[in-house]
Coordinates of C-alpha atoms in Angstrom, one line a residue:
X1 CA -0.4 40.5 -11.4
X2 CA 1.9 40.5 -8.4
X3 CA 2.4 37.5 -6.5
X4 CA 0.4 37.4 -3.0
X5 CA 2.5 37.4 -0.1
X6 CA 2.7 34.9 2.6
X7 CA 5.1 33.6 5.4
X8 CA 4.1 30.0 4.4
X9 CA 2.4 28.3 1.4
X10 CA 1.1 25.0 2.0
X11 CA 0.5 23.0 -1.3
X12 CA -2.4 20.5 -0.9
X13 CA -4.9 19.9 1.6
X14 CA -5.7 16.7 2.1
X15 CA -4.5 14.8 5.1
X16 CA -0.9 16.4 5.0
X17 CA -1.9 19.9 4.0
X18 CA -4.7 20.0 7.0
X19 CA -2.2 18.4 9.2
X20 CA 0.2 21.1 8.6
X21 CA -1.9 24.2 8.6
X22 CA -3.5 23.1 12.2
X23 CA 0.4 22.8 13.5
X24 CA 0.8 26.1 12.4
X25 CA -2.4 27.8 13.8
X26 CA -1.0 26.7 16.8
X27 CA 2.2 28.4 16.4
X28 CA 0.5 31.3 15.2
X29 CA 2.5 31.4 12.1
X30 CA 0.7 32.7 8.9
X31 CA 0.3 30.6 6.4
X32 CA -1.8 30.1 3.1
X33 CA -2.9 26.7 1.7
X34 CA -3.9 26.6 -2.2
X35 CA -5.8 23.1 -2.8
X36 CA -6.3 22.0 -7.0
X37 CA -9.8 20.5 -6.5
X38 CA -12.6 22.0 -5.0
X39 CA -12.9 20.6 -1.9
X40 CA -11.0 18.9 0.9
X41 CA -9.7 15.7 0.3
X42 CA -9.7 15.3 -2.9
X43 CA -7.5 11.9 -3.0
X44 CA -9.9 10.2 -0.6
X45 CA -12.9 11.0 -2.3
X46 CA -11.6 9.5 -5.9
X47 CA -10.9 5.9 -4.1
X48 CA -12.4 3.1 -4.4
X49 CA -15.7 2.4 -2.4
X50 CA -14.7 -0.2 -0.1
X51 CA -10.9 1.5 1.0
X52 CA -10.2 1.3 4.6
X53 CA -7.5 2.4 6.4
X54 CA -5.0 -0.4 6.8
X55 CA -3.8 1.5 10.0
X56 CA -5.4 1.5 13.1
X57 CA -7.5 4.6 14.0
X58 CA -5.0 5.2 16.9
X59 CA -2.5 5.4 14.2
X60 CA -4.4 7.7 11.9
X61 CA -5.4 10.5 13.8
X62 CA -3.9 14.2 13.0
X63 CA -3.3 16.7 16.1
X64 CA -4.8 18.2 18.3
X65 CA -8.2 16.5 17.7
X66 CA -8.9 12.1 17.8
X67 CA -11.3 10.1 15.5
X68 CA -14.6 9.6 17.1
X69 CA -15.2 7.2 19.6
X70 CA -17.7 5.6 17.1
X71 CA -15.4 4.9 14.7
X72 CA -14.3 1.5 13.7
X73 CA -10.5 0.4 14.7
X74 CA -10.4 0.6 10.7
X75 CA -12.2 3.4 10.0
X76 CA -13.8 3.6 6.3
X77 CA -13.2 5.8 3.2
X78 CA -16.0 7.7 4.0
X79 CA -15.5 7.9 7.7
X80 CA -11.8 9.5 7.0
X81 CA -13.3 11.6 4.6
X82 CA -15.9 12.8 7.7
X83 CA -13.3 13.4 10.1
X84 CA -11.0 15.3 7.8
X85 CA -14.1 17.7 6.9
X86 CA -14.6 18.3 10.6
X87 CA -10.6 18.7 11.2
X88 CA -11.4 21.4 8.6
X89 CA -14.2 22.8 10.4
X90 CA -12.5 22.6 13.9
X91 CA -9.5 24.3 12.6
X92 CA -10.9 27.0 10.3
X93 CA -8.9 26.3 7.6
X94 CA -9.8 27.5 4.6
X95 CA -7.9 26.5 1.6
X96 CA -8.1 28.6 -2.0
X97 CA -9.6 25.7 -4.4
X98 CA -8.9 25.3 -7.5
X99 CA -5.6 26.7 -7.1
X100 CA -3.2 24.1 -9.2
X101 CA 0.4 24.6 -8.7
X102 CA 2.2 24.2 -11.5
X103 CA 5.6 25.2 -11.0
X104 CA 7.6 26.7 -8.0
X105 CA 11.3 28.3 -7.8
X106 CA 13.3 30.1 -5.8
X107 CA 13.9 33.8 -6.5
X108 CA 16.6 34.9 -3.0
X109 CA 15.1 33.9 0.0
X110 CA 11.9 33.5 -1.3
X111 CA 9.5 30.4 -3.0
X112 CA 7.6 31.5 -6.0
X113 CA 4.6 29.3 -6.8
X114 CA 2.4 30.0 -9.7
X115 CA -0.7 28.2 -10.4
X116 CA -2.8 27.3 -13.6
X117 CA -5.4 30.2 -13.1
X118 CA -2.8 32.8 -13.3
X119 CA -1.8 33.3 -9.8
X120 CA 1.4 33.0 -7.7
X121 CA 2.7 33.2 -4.5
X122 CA 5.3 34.4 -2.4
X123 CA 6.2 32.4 0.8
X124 CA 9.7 32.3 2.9
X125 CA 8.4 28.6 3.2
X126 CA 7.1 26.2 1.4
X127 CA 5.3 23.2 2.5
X128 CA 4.7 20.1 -0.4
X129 CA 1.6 18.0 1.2
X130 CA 0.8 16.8 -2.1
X131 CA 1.6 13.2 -1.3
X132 CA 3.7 11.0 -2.7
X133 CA 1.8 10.1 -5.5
X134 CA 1.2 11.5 -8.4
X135 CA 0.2 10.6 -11.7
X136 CA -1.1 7.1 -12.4
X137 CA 1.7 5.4 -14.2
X138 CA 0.6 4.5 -18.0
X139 CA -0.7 0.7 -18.1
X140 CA 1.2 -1.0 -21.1
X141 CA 0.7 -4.3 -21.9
X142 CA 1.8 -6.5 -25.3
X143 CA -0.8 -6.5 -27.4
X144 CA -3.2 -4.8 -25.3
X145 CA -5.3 -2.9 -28.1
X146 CA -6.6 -6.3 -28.9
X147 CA -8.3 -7.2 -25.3
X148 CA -12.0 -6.4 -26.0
X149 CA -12.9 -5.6 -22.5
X150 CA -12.7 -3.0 -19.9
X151 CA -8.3 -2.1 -19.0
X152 CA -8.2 0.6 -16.4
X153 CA -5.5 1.8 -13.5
X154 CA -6.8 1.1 -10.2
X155 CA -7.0 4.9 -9.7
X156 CA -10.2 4.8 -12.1
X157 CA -11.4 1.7 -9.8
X158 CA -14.8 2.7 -8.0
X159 CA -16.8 -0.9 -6.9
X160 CA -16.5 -4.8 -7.7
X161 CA -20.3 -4.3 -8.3
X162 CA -19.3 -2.8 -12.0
X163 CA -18.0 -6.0 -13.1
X164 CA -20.3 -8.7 -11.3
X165 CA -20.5 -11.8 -13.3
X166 CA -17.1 -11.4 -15.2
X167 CA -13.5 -12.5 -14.8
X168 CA -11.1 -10.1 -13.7
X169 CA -7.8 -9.9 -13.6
X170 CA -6.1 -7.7 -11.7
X171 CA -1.9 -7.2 -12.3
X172 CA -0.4 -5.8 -8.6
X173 CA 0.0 -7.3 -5.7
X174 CA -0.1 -4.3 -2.8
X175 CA -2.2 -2.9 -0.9
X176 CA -4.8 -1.6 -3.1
X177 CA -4.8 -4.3 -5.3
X178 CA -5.3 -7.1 -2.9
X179 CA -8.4 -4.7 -1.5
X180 CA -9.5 -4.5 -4.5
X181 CA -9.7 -8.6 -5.5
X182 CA -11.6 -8.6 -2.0
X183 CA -14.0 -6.4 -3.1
X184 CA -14.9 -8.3 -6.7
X185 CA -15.1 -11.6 -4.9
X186 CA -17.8 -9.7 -2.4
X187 CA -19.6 -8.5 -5.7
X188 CA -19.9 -11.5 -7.3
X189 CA -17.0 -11.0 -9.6
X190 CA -14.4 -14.1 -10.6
X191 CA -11.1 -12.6 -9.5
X192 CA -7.4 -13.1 -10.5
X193 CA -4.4 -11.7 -9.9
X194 CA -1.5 -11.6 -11.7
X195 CA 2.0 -11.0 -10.0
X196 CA 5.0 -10.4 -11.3
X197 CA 7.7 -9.4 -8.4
X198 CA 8.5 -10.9 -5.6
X199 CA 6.8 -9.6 -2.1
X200 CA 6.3 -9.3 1.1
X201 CA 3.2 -10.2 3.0
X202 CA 2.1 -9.5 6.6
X203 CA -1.1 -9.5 9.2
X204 CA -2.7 -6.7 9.6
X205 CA -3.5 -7.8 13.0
X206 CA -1.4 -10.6 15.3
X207 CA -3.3 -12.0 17.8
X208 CA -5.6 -8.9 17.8
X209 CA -3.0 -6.1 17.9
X210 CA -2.3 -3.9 15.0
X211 CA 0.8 -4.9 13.4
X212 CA 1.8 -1.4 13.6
X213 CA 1.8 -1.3 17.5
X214 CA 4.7 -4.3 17.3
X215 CA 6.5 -2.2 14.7
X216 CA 6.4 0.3 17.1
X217 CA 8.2 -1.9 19.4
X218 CA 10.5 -2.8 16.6
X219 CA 11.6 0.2 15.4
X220 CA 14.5 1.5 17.7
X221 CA 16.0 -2.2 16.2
X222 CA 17.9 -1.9 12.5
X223 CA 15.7 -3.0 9.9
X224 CA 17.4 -6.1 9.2
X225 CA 17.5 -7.0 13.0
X226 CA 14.0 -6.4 13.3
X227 CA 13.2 -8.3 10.3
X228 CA 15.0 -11.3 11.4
X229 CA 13.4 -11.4 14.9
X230 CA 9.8 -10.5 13.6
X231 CA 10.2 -13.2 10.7
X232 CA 9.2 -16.5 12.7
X233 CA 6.0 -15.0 13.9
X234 CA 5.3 -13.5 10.2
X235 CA 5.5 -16.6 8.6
X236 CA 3.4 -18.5 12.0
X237 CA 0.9 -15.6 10.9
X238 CA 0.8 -16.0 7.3
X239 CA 2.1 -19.3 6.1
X240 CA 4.2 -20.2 3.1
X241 CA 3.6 -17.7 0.2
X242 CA 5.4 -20.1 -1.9
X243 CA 2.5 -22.8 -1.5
X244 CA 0.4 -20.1 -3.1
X245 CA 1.6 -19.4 -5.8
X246 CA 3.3 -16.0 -4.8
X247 CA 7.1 -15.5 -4.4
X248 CA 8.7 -14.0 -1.5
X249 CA 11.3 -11.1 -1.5
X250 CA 15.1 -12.0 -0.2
X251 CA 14.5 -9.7 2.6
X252 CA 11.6 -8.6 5.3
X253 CA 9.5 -5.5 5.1
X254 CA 10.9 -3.4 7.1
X255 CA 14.4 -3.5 4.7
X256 CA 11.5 -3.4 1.9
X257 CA 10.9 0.1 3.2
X258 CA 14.4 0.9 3.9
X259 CA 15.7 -0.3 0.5
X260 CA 12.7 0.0 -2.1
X261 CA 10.6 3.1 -0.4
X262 CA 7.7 0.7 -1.2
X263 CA 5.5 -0.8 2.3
X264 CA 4.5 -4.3 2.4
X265 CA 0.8 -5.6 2.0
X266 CA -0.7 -5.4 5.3
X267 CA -3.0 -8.5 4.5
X268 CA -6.6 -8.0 5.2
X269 CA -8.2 -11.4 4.3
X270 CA -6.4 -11.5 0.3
X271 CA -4.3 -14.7 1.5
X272 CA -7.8 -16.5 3.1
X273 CA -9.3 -16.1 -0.4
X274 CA -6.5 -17.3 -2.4
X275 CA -6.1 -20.4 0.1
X276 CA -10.4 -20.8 -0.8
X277 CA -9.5 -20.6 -4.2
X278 CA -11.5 -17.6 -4.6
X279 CA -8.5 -15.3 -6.1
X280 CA -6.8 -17.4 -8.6
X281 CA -3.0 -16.3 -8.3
X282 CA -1.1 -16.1 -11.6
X283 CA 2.9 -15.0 -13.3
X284 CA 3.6 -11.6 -15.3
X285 CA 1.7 -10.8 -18.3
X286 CA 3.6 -11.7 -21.5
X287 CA 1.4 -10.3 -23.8
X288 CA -2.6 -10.5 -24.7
X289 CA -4.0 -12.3 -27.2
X290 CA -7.9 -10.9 -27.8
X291 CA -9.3 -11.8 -24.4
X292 CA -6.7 -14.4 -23.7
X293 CA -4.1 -13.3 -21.3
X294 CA -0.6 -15.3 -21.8
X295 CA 1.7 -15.4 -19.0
X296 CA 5.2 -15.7 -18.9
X297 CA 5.2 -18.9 -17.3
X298 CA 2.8 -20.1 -20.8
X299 CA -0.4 -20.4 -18.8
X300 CA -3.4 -19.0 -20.8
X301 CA -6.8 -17.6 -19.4
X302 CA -9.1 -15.6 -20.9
X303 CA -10.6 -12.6 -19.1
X304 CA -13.6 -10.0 -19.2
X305 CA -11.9 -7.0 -17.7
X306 CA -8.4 -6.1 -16.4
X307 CA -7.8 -3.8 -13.6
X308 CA -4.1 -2.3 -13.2
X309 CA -3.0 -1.8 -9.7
X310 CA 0.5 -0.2 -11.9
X311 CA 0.7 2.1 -9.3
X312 CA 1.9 5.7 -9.9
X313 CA 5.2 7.8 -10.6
X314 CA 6.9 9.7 -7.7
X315 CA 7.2 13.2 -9.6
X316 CA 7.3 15.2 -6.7
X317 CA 11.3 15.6 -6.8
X318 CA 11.2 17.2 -10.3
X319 CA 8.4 19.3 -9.7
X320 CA 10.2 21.4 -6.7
X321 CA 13.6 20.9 -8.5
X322 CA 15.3 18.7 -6.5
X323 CA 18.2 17.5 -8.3
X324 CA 18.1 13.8 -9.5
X325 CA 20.8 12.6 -7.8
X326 CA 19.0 12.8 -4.8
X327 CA 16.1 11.4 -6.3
X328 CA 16.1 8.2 -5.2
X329 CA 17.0 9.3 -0.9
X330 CA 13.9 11.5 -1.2
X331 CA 11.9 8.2 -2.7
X332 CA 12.7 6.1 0.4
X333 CA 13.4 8.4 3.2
X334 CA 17.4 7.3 3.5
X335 CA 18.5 10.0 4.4
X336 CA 15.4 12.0 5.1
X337 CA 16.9 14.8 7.5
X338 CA 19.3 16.4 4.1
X339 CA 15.8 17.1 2.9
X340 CA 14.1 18.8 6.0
X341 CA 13.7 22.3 6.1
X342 CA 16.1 23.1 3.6
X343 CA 16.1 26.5 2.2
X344 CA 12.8 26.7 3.5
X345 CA 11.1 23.7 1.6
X346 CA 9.8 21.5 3.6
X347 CA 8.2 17.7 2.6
X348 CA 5.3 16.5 4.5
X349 CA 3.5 12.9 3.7
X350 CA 6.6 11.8 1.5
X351 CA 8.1 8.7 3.7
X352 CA 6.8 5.5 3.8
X353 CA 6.8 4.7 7.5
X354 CA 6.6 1.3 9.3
X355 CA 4.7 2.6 11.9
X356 CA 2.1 4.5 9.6
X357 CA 1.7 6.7 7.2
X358 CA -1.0 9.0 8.6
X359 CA 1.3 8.5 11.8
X360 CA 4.3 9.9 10.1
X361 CA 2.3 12.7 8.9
X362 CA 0.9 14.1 12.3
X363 CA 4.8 14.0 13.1
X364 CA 6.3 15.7 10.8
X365 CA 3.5 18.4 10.0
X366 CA 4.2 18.8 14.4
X367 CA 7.9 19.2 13.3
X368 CA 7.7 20.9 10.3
X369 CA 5.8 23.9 12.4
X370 CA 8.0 23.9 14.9
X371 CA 11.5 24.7 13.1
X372 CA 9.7 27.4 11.1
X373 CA 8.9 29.0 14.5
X374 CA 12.5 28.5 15.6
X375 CA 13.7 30.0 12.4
X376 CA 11.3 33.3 12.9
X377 CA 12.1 33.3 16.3
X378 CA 16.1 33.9 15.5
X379 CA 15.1 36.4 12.3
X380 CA 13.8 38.7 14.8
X381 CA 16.4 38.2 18.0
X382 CA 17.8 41.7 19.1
X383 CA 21.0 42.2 17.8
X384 CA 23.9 42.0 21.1

């Protein structure tokens, strides 16, 4: 079967695949978006029930069209699930479902993308908007086969509710897992967490402003500038971590971003519950003895279930072919403009931004639509 043609193919359509296929409607650039589930926003719907945005509404809108008046500062899973079905709507944008792309080359000046079903695609460009995560990493713990509970990776995570009454652990310390030790508290679960690295912590809110409005402010600094004039107020905000059991990274979180591509938890209430005693903080796992957990520091606890906040691998850059040695810039966003645009490929939803990841996205999708137009525009210049 020949490959369909297309000036662009847009690969996802969630958040950064929507976002990009508005920007280029606008331009009136022809695109096509393949999508592997059935519907729009796929990740969003396999979250956990209680996921907000961590980012203020302000923050998290996509272009041309703003989140509801109604909507919270924080809007809900569901709600951002609502207003990406309407960006859809408003937009006309009609991804092909169940359309998974399983490998993409370049033959000349052309992508080919071929999917599990058989078909493929031929596009000048191509737009990845399938996030930046992919596959759940693989939770591996010493002597895990013996734990006679429930282990699962947050991904597979859906409400505290499931494990009301029991002890849970849960091994992370970001964002999702310090949500997610909320949310078993609230559901009558006996939560613990267990944390292994070091970390950085800071208010979702100072004084009633979004954290990410002060990064705002903070980002023309360097990283490390910023860090060191932000850290006073960060640790006014949210106290010694030491005291609680946690350990704190050599460096602030905006050099977290710069130097590990990883954000900081943007603390929603996880620090006012370990200060209540109602998330019991706790080292690395060593290994598991039946439903005794051993930790390296040779505390013991047993546990009913265990919930894996492992996080997931970052197989994007093999996927498109990117060669491993600039792996690890196309992880944290070093040097982000080698990456943009480059024979035709384009990234959208990749960087881990200090000002917002849905933010970053409405950006570059703006960006990314933009140099293709330039580029058409020159391909069809008279010749002088």
């Amino acid at each position: 079967m020949p490959a369909k043609q297309t000036n662009t193919l847009i690969i996802g359509a969630s958040i950064s695949g929507l976002a990009s296929a508005a920007c280029l409607q606008k331009k009136n650039i022809e695109y096509v978006i393949i999508e592997k589930q059935d519907q729009v926003a796929g990740p969003w719907r396999a979250h956990y029930d209680r996921l907000h945005l961590h980012t203020s509404k302000r923050f998290s809108q996509l272009p041309y069209k703003k989140m509801g008046s109604a909507y919270p500062r924080y809007p809900s899973r569901l709600q951002v699930i609502e207003y990406l079905e309407a960006y859809q709507k408003a937009f006309d944008i009609n991804p092909l479902f169940n359309r998974e792309a399983v490998s993409v080359k370049k033959e000349g000046d052309h992508w080919i993308t071929a999917t599990a079903g058989g078909d493929s695609f031929r596009s000048k460009y191509l737009i990845m908007a399938t996030g930046a995560y992919g596959k759940p990493k693989p939770i591996r713990f010493k002597g895990m086969e013996t734990f006679p509970g429930r282990i699962l990776h947050s991904y597979d995570y859906r409400s505290g509710k499931d494990f009301e009454g029991q002890r849970v652990l849960v091994v992370g310390f970001g964002n999702s897992a310090c949500e997610i030790a909320i949310d078993l508290y609230e559901q009558g679960a006996a939560p613990s967490m267990s944390v292994r690295s070091p970390v950085n912590v800071i208010s979702r809110d100072i004084l009633g402003i979004p954290i990410l409005e002060i990064s705002l402010l903070l980002s023309h600094l360097s990283p490390r500038i910023a860090d060191m004039l932000s850290a006073p107020v960060v640790r006014w905000v949210t106290g010694d971590l030491t005291r609680l059991g946690l350990k704190k990274l050599p460096y602030g979180p905006l050099q977290q971003i710069q130097k590990d591509g990883n954000s900081p938890v943007l603390d929603i209430g996880t620090l006012a519950h370990i200060r209540k005693g109602h998330i019991k903080i706790y080292e690395g796992i060593d290994h598991i003895e039946g439903r005794t957990v051993c930790f390296t520091d040779g505390r013991r606890e047993a546990f009913d279930a265990i919930v894996a906040g492992i996080g997931y691998y970052r197989d994007y850059a093999e996927f498109v072919g990117v060669g491993q040695e600039r792996f690890q810039d196309l992880k944290t966003g070093v040097d982000k403009q080698q990456f943009f645009g480059k024979d035709g490929l384009y990234f959208c939803g990749y960087w881990v931004s200090p000002t917002g990841q849905i933010r970053e996205i409405a950006l570059d999708a703006q960006k990314i639509a933009r140099d293709i137009e330039k580029k058409e525009r020159l391909l069809y210049l008279p010749d002088r």
